[in-house]
Coordinates of C-alpha atoms in Angstrom, one line a residue:
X1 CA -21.5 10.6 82.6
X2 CA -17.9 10.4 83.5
X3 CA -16.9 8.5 86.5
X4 CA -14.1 8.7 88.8
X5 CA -12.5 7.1 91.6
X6 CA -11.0 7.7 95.0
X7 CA -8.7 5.1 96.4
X8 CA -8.1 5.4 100.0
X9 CA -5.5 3.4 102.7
X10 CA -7.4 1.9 105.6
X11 CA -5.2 0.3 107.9
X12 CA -6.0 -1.6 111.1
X13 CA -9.5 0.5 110.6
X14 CA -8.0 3.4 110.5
X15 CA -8.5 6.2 107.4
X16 CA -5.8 8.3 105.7
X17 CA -4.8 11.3 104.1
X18 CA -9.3 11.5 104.0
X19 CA -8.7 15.8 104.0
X20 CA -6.9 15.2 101.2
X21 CA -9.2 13.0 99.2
X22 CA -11.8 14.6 100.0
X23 CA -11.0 18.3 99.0
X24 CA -9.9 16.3 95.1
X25 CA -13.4 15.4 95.3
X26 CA -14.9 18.5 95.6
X27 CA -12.5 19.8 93.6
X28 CA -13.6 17.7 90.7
X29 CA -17.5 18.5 91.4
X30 CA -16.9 22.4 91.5
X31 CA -15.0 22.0 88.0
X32 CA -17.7 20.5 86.9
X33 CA -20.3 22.8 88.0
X34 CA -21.7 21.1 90.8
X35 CA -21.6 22.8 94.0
X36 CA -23.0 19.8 96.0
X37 CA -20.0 16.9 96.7
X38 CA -20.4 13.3 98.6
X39 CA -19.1 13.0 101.8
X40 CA -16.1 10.1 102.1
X41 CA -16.1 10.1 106.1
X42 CA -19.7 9.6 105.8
X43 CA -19.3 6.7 103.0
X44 CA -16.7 4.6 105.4
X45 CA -18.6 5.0 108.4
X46 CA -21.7 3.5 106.1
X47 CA -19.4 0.3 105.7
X48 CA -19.0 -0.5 109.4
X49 CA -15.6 -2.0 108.2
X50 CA -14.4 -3.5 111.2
X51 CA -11.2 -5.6 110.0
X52 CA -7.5 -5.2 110.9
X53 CA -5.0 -5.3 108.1
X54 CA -4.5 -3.4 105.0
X55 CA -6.6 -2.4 102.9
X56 CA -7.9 -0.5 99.8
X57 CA -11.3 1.4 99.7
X58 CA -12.6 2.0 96.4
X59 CA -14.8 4.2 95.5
X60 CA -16.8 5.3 92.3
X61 CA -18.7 8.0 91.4
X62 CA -20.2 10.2 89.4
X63 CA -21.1 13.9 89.0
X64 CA -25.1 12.6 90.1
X65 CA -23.4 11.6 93.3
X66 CA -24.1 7.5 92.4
X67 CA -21.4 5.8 93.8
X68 CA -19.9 2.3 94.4
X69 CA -17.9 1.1 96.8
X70 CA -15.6 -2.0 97.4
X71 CA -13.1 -2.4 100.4
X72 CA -10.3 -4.3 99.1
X73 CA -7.1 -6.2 101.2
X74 CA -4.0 -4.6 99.7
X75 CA -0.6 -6.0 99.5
X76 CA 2.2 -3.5 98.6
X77 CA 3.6 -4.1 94.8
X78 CA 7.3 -5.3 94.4
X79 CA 7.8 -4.2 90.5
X80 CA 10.5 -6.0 88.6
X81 CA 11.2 -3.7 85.7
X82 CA 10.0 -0.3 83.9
X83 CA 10.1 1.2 80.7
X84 CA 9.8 5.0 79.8
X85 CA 6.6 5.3 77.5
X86 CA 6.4 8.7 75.2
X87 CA 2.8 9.7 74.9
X88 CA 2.5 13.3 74.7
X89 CA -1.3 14.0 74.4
X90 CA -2.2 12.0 77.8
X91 CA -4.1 13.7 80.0
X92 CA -5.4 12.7 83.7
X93 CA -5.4 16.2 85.5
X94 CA -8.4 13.9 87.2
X95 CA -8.7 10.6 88.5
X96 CA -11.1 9.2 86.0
X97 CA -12.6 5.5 86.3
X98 CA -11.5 4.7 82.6
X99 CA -7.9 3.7 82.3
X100 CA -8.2 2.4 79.0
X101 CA -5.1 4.6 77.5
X102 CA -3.2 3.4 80.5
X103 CA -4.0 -0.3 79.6
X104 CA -3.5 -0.1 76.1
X105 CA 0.3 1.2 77.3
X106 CA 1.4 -1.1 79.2
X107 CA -0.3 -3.7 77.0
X108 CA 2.7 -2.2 74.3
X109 CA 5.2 -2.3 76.9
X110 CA 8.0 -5.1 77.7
X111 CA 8.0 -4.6 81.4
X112 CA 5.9 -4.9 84.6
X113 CA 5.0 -1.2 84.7
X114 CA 5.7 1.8 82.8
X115 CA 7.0 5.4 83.6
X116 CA 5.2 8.3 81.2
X117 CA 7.1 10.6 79.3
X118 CA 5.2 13.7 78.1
X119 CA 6.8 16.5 75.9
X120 CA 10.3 15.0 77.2
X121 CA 9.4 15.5 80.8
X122 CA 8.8 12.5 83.7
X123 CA 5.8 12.4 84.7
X124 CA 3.9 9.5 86.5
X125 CA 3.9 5.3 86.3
X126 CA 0.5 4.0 84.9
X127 CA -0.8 3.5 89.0
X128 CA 1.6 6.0 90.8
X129 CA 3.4 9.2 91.4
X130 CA 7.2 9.0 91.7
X131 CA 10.1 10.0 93.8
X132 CA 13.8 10.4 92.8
X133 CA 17.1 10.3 94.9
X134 CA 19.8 12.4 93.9
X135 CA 22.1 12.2 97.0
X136 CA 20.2 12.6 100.5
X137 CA 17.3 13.9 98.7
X138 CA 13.9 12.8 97.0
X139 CA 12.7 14.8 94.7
X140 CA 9.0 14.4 92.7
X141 CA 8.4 15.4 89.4
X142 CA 7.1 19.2 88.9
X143 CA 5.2 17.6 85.5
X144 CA 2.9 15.0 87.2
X145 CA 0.0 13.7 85.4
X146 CA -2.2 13.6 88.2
X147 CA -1.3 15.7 91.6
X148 CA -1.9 12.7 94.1
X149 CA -2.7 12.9 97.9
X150 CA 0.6 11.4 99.4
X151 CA 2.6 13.1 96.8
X152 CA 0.6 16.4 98.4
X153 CA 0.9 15.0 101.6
X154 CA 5.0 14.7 101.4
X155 CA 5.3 17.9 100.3
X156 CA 3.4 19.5 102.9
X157 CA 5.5 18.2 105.8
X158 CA 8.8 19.2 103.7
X159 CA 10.0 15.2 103.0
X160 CA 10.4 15.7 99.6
X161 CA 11.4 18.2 97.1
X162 CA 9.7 19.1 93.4
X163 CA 11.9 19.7 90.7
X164 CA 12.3 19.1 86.9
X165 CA 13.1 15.5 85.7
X166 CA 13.5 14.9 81.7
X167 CA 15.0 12.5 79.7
X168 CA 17.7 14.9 79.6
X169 CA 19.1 14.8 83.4
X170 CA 17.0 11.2 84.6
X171 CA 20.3 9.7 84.8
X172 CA 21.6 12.3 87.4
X173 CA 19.5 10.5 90.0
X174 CA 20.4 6.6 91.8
X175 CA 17.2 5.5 92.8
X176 CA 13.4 6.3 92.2
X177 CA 10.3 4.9 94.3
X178 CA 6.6 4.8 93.4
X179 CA 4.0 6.7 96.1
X180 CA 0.1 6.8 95.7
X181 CA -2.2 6.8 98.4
X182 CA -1.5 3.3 99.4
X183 CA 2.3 3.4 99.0
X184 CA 3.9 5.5 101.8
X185 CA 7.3 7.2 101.4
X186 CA 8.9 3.9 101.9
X187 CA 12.5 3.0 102.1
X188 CA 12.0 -0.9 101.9
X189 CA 10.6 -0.5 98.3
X190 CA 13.4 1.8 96.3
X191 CA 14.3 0.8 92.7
X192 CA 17.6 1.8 91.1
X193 CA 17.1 3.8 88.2
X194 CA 18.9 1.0 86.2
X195 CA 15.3 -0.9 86.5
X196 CA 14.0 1.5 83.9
X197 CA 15.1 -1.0 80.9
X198 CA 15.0 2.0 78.1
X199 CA 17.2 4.9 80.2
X200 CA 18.5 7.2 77.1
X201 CA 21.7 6.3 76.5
X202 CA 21.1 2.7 77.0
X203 CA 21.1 0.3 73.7
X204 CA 18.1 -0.7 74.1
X205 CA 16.2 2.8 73.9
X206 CA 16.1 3.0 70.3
X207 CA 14.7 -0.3 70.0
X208 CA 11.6 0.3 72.5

């Protein structure tokens, strides 16, 4: 039975973007032919988390509504480099438990993280959705592996733009940032796109 998992921010006892996680969850029941779902308001409340600080909250499950939980303090990554990783049969259109295709890229890899490149398009790092800058503007991949909630969330309220990112035009853009559910829109944690170690162009992208 597959498993999946929801990670969710809790700040200072406070749950977010919980709409958001919660219709991906009954999303991923209904596509499976379940028409019951669990309840992730109902799960937190269960926990009687009372701690301030940041923090992650884990939770597993299955399609037979088992689930796991862990609550998890959470300290925001500072990534030193990335490298663009082709792998163009990847798919996680859902947020399965199992990351052992992630792993065994980045095990491959030379840097700290890795940015995937499917069919010649950007898509996602091995943990995170990501954000360009070209100009005033952040822009998000339209070929995302996996459509996250603050990803969602951002493009809701209009902070961020969707458009078409390739190998081709990546170098158009000055900075990229890395957004998931635990990393806001955040300008204390923007990369320039010279981080990415392989850019094409660069010498060292035919040797990766």
């Amino acid at each position: 039975m597959s498993q999946f998992i929801e990670s969710i921010k809790v700040e200072d006892q406070e749950v977010f973007l919980l709409d958001l996680h919660q219709k991906r969850v009954n999303q991923t029941f209904s596509h499976f032919g379940k028409e019951d779902s669990i309840d992730l308001a109902k799960i937190y409340k269960s926990l009687q988390h009372d701690e301030d600080g940041l923090f992650k909250l884990r939770i597993a499950y299955d399609l037979d509504k088992k689930i796991r939980t862990q609550m998890i303090p959470y300290a925001i990554p500072e990534i030193q480099d990335f490298q663009l990783v082709e792998n163009n049969s990847f798919d996680y259109s859902f947020k399965f438990e199992d990351r052992k295709e992630l792993d065994k890229m980045k095990m491959k890899a030379k840097t700290e993280e890795i940015i995937i490149v499917k069919n010649n398009h950007i898509t996602d790092t091995s943990f995170s959705n990501l954000l360009f800058l070209k100009g005033k503007d952040w822009f998000t991949p339209s070929t995302y592996l996996l459509n996250g909630v603050q990803r969602q969330h951002l493009l809701k309220h209009k902070k961020i733009k969707e458009t078409e990112i390739t190998l081709q035009n990546i170098k158009q853009f000055s900075h990229f940032q890395i957004i998931n559910a635990l990393n806001d829109f955040d300008d204390m944690f923007i990369y320039s796109i010279d981080r990415i170690i392989n850019l094409p162009g660069n010498e060292e992208y035919l040797d990766l």
